[in-house]
């Protein structure tokens, strides 16, 4: 049988070994960075990605235009938001009424209020016009100076017009547009119903 004295030494030895292992583990443990260090690293090095994106520009508490996309990524180095499946709505634009734009991709600088979109761009106006192009840029500093420009081929249709050309400038608030070159126009004396 083990004597009491030997049992006491054995238990003391086990406690000393356990404490030694615990002290070694604490001293040589590779500590993880604090949460503040991790967050600072993310803010400095990473951009923001969103699954859904929505931005509304207001003036005196009234919505002037709204920009939506299925997904968006913000690039802080260039201060632009890169979007997919873009929808832009510009409200109360004089004769044009509400204006709706759709495109496959886009880049927006919300500080300068410039939105450039590409890929199957379609613009429809409340007064019945439809504009089609491969890319356009919307400049919208205020409700009375929304302008859409493009250097690409464009097609404009309504119930009585079919116009095509290259280069476009639309003054949304004043309801005017200018096609810069290679203009072809067909005027139909009787309105026709077009598929939208």
GROMACS .gro file of C-alpha atoms in nm:
model
  196
    1UNK     CA    1   0.000   0.000   0.000
    2UNK     CA    2   0.099   0.355  -0.065
    3UNK     CA    3   0.177   0.547   0.246
    4UNK     CA    4   0.013   0.876   0.323
    5UNK     CA    5   0.341   1.055   0.282
    6UNK     CA    6   0.394   0.918  -0.071
    7UNK     CA    7   0.031   0.994  -0.168
    8UNK     CA    8   0.075   1.352  -0.051
    9UNK     CA    9   0.395   1.392  -0.261
   10UNK     CA   10   0.222   1.237  -0.562
   11UNK     CA   11  -0.074   1.477  -0.542
   12UNK     CA   12   0.154   1.777  -0.488
   13UNK     CA   13   0.359   1.666  -0.793
   14UNK     CA   14   0.044   1.637  -1.008
   15UNK     CA   15  -0.071   1.987  -0.898
   16UNK     CA   16   0.276   2.133  -0.970
   17UNK     CA   17   0.289   1.974  -1.317
   18UNK     CA   18  -0.065   2.096  -1.394
   19UNK     CA   19   0.017   2.451  -1.278
   20UNK     CA   20   0.343   2.449  -1.477
   21UNK     CA   21   0.164   2.342  -1.794
   22UNK     CA   22  -0.102   2.610  -1.737
   23UNK     CA   23   0.161   2.882  -1.678
   24UNK     CA   24   0.356   2.777  -1.991
   25UNK     CA   25   0.038   2.782  -2.196
   26UNK     CA   26  -0.052   3.134  -2.078
   27UNK     CA   27   0.300   3.272  -2.126
   28UNK     CA   28   0.358   3.128  -2.474
   29UNK     CA   29   0.001   3.155  -2.602
   30UNK     CA   30  -0.020   3.342  -2.935
   31UNK     CA   31  -0.275   3.607  -2.856
   32UNK     CA   32  -0.533   3.707  -3.119
   33UNK     CA   33  -0.552   4.075  -3.216
   34UNK     CA   34  -0.809   4.282  -3.033
   35UNK     CA   35  -1.141   4.345  -3.216
   36UNK     CA   36  -1.047   4.711  -3.265
   37UNK     CA   37  -0.730   4.609  -3.455
   38UNK     CA   38  -0.931   4.377  -3.680
   39UNK     CA   39  -1.196   4.642  -3.753
   40UNK     CA   40  -0.936   4.908  -3.832
   41UNK     CA   41  -0.770   4.671  -4.081
   42UNK     CA   42  -1.101   4.604  -4.255
   43UNK     CA   43  -1.196   4.970  -4.285
   44UNK     CA   44  -0.863   5.064  -4.437
   45UNK     CA   45  -0.823   4.770  -4.674
   46UNK     CA   46  -1.173   4.664  -4.782
   47UNK     CA   47  -1.445   4.814  -4.999
   48UNK     CA   48  -1.817   4.774  -4.933
   49UNK     CA   49  -2.037   4.526  -5.121
   50UNK     CA   50  -2.417   4.519  -5.101
   51UNK     CA   51  -2.663   4.267  -5.233
   52UNK     CA   52  -2.927   4.538  -5.287
   53UNK     CA   53  -2.861   4.908  -5.332
   54UNK     CA   54  -3.098   5.205  -5.307
   55UNK     CA   55  -3.017   5.576  -5.307
   56UNK     CA   56  -3.261   5.870  -5.316
   57UNK     CA   57  -3.157   6.228  -5.393
   58UNK     CA   58  -3.384   6.481  -5.221
   59UNK     CA   59  -3.424   6.855  -5.248
   60UNK     CA   60  -3.614   7.040  -4.973
   61UNK     CA   61  -3.743   6.705  -4.849
   62UNK     CA   62  -3.887   6.602  -5.189
   63UNK     CA   63  -3.744   6.303  -5.379
   64UNK     CA   64  -3.586   6.416  -5.708
   65UNK     CA   65  -3.441   6.086  -5.828
   66UNK     CA   66  -3.391   5.733  -5.700
   67UNK     CA   67  -3.112   5.491  -5.796
   68UNK     CA   68  -3.158   5.116  -5.733
   69UNK     CA   69  -2.952   4.809  -5.822
   70UNK     CA   70  -2.959   4.435  -5.752
   71UNK     CA   71  -2.601   4.454  -5.624
   72UNK     CA   72  -2.341   4.724  -5.569
   73UNK     CA   73  -1.977   4.759  -5.467
   74UNK     CA   74  -1.824   5.086  -5.351
   75UNK     CA   75  -1.467   5.160  -5.453
   76UNK     CA   76  -1.326   5.408  -5.199
   77UNK     CA   77  -1.011   5.476  -5.402
   78UNK     CA   78  -1.218   5.621  -5.691
   79UNK     CA   79  -1.526   5.715  -5.479
   80UNK     CA   80  -1.763   5.534  -5.718
   81UNK     CA   81  -2.034   5.275  -5.669
   82UNK     CA   82  -2.032   4.993  -5.927
   83UNK     CA   83  -2.377   4.838  -5.981
   84UNK     CA   84  -2.554   4.554  -6.161
   85UNK     CA   85  -2.911   4.562  -6.297
   86UNK     CA   86  -2.952   4.936  -6.254
   87UNK     CA   87  -3.284   5.124  -6.226
   88UNK     CA   88  -3.292   5.504  -6.216
   89UNK     CA   89  -3.616   5.701  -6.166
   90UNK     CA   90  -3.618   6.080  -6.210
   91UNK     CA   91  -3.937   6.248  -6.090
   92UNK     CA   92  -4.144   6.545  -6.214
   93UNK     CA   93  -3.937   6.643  -6.517
   94UNK     CA   94  -4.165   6.900  -6.677
   95UNK     CA   95  -4.309   6.782  -7.009
   96UNK     CA   96  -4.128   6.448  -6.985
   97UNK     CA   97  -4.304   6.363  -6.655
   98UNK     CA   98  -4.143   6.083  -6.456
   99UNK     CA   99  -3.843   5.925  -6.631
  100UNK     CA  100  -3.743   5.560  -6.582
  101UNK     CA  101  -3.404   5.416  -6.689
  102UNK     CA  102  -3.284   5.054  -6.682
  103UNK     CA  103  -2.942   4.908  -6.768
  104UNK     CA  104  -2.729   4.600  -6.702
  105UNK     CA  105  -2.438   4.776  -6.526
  106UNK     CA  106  -2.353   5.119  -6.395
  107UNK     CA  107  -2.107   5.342  -6.210
  108UNK     CA  108  -2.226   5.624  -5.986
  109UNK     CA  109  -2.038   5.906  -5.821
  110UNK     CA  110  -2.294   6.026  -5.569
  111UNK     CA  111  -2.084   6.331  -5.475
  112UNK     CA  112  -2.097   6.472  -5.829
  113UNK     CA  113  -2.437   6.306  -5.897
  114UNK     CA  114  -2.315   6.143  -6.217
  115UNK     CA  115  -2.444   5.798  -6.311
  116UNK     CA  116  -2.298   5.618  -6.615
  117UNK     CA  117  -2.480   5.302  -6.726
  118UNK     CA  118  -2.405   5.038  -6.992
  119UNK     CA  119  -2.574   4.741  -7.153
  120UNK     CA  120  -2.924   4.749  -7.302
  121UNK     CA  121  -3.003   5.096  -7.172
  122UNK     CA  122  -3.373   5.184  -7.200
  123UNK     CA  123  -3.518   5.519  -7.091
  124UNK     CA  124  -3.894   5.571  -7.087
  125UNK     CA  125  -4.065   5.901  -7.019
  126UNK     CA  126  -4.407   5.979  -6.880
  127UNK     CA  127  -4.505   6.152  -7.206
  128UNK     CA  128  -4.457   5.836  -7.416
  129UNK     CA  129  -4.099   5.842  -7.550
  130UNK     CA  130  -3.855   5.552  -7.530
  131UNK     CA  131  -3.479   5.598  -7.574
  132UNK     CA  132  -3.248   5.300  -7.638
  133UNK     CA  133  -2.868   5.300  -7.639
  134UNK     CA  134  -2.574   5.091  -7.526
  135UNK     CA  135  -2.451   5.349  -7.273
  136UNK     CA  136  -2.558   5.685  -7.131
  137UNK     CA  137  -2.452   5.920  -6.851
  138UNK     CA  138  -2.701   6.099  -6.627
  139UNK     CA  139  -2.594   6.430  -6.469
  140UNK     CA  140  -2.839   6.543  -6.203
  141UNK     CA  141  -2.724   6.827  -5.980
  142UNK     CA  142  -3.079   6.948  -5.907
  143UNK     CA  143  -3.439   6.890  -6.015
  144UNK     CA  144  -3.421   7.148  -6.291
  145UNK     CA  145  -3.098   7.039  -6.461
  146UNK     CA  146  -3.118   6.661  -6.513
  147UNK     CA  147  -2.931   6.583  -6.836
  148UNK     CA  148  -2.869   6.250  -7.012
  149UNK     CA  149  -2.584   6.227  -7.265
  150UNK     CA  150  -2.444   5.952  -7.486
  151UNK     CA  151  -2.188   5.922  -7.765
  152UNK     CA  152  -2.327   5.583  -7.875
  153UNK     CA  153  -2.591   5.494  -8.133
  154UNK     CA  154  -2.940   5.579  -8.011
  155UNK     CA  155  -3.298   5.503  -8.107
  156UNK     CA  156  -3.597   5.710  -7.998
  157UNK     CA  157  -3.952   5.588  -8.044
  158UNK     CA  158  -4.301   5.706  -7.960
  159UNK     CA  159  -4.643   5.628  -8.103
  160UNK     CA  160  -4.569   5.850  -8.405
  161UNK     CA  161  -4.188   5.876  -8.425
  162UNK     CA  162  -3.896   5.645  -8.489
  163UNK     CA  163  -3.563   5.831  -8.484
  164UNK     CA  164  -3.210   5.689  -8.485
  165UNK     CA  165  -2.865   5.842  -8.489
  166UNK     CA  166  -2.540   5.876  -8.298
  167UNK     CA  167  -2.481   6.096  -7.995
  168UNK     CA  168  -2.761   6.213  -7.769
  169UNK     CA  169  -2.830   6.492  -7.524
  170UNK     CA  170  -3.161   6.498  -7.335
  171UNK     CA  171  -3.261   6.794  -7.118
  172UNK     CA  172  -3.514   6.620  -6.893
  173UNK     CA  173  -3.655   6.927  -6.721
  174UNK     CA  174  -3.721   7.111  -7.050
  175UNK     CA  175  -3.833   6.802  -7.243
  176UNK     CA  176  -3.590   6.849  -7.532
  177UNK     CA  177  -3.341   6.617  -7.695
  178UNK     CA  178  -3.066   6.654  -7.952
  179UNK     CA  179  -2.920   6.380  -8.172
  180UNK     CA  180  -2.575   6.485  -8.290
  181UNK     CA  181  -2.515   6.294  -8.619
  182UNK     CA  182  -2.630   6.027  -8.868
  183UNK     CA  183  -2.995   6.109  -8.798
  184UNK     CA  184  -3.273   5.907  -8.959
  185UNK     CA  185  -3.635   5.983  -8.872
  186UNK     CA  186  -3.969   5.828  -8.960
  187UNK     CA  187  -4.288   6.015  -8.875
  188UNK     CA  188  -4.610   5.813  -8.871
  189UNK     CA  189  -4.928   6.018  -8.931
  190UNK     CA  190  -5.132   5.762  -8.736
  191UNK     CA  191  -5.022   5.660  -8.386
  192UNK     CA  192  -4.913   5.296  -8.354
  193UNK     CA  193  -4.908   5.084  -8.041
  194UNK     CA  194  -4.551   4.969  -7.970
  195UNK     CA  195  -4.438   4.689  -7.740
  196UNK     CA  196  -4.252   4.830  -7.441
   0.00000   0.00000   0.00000
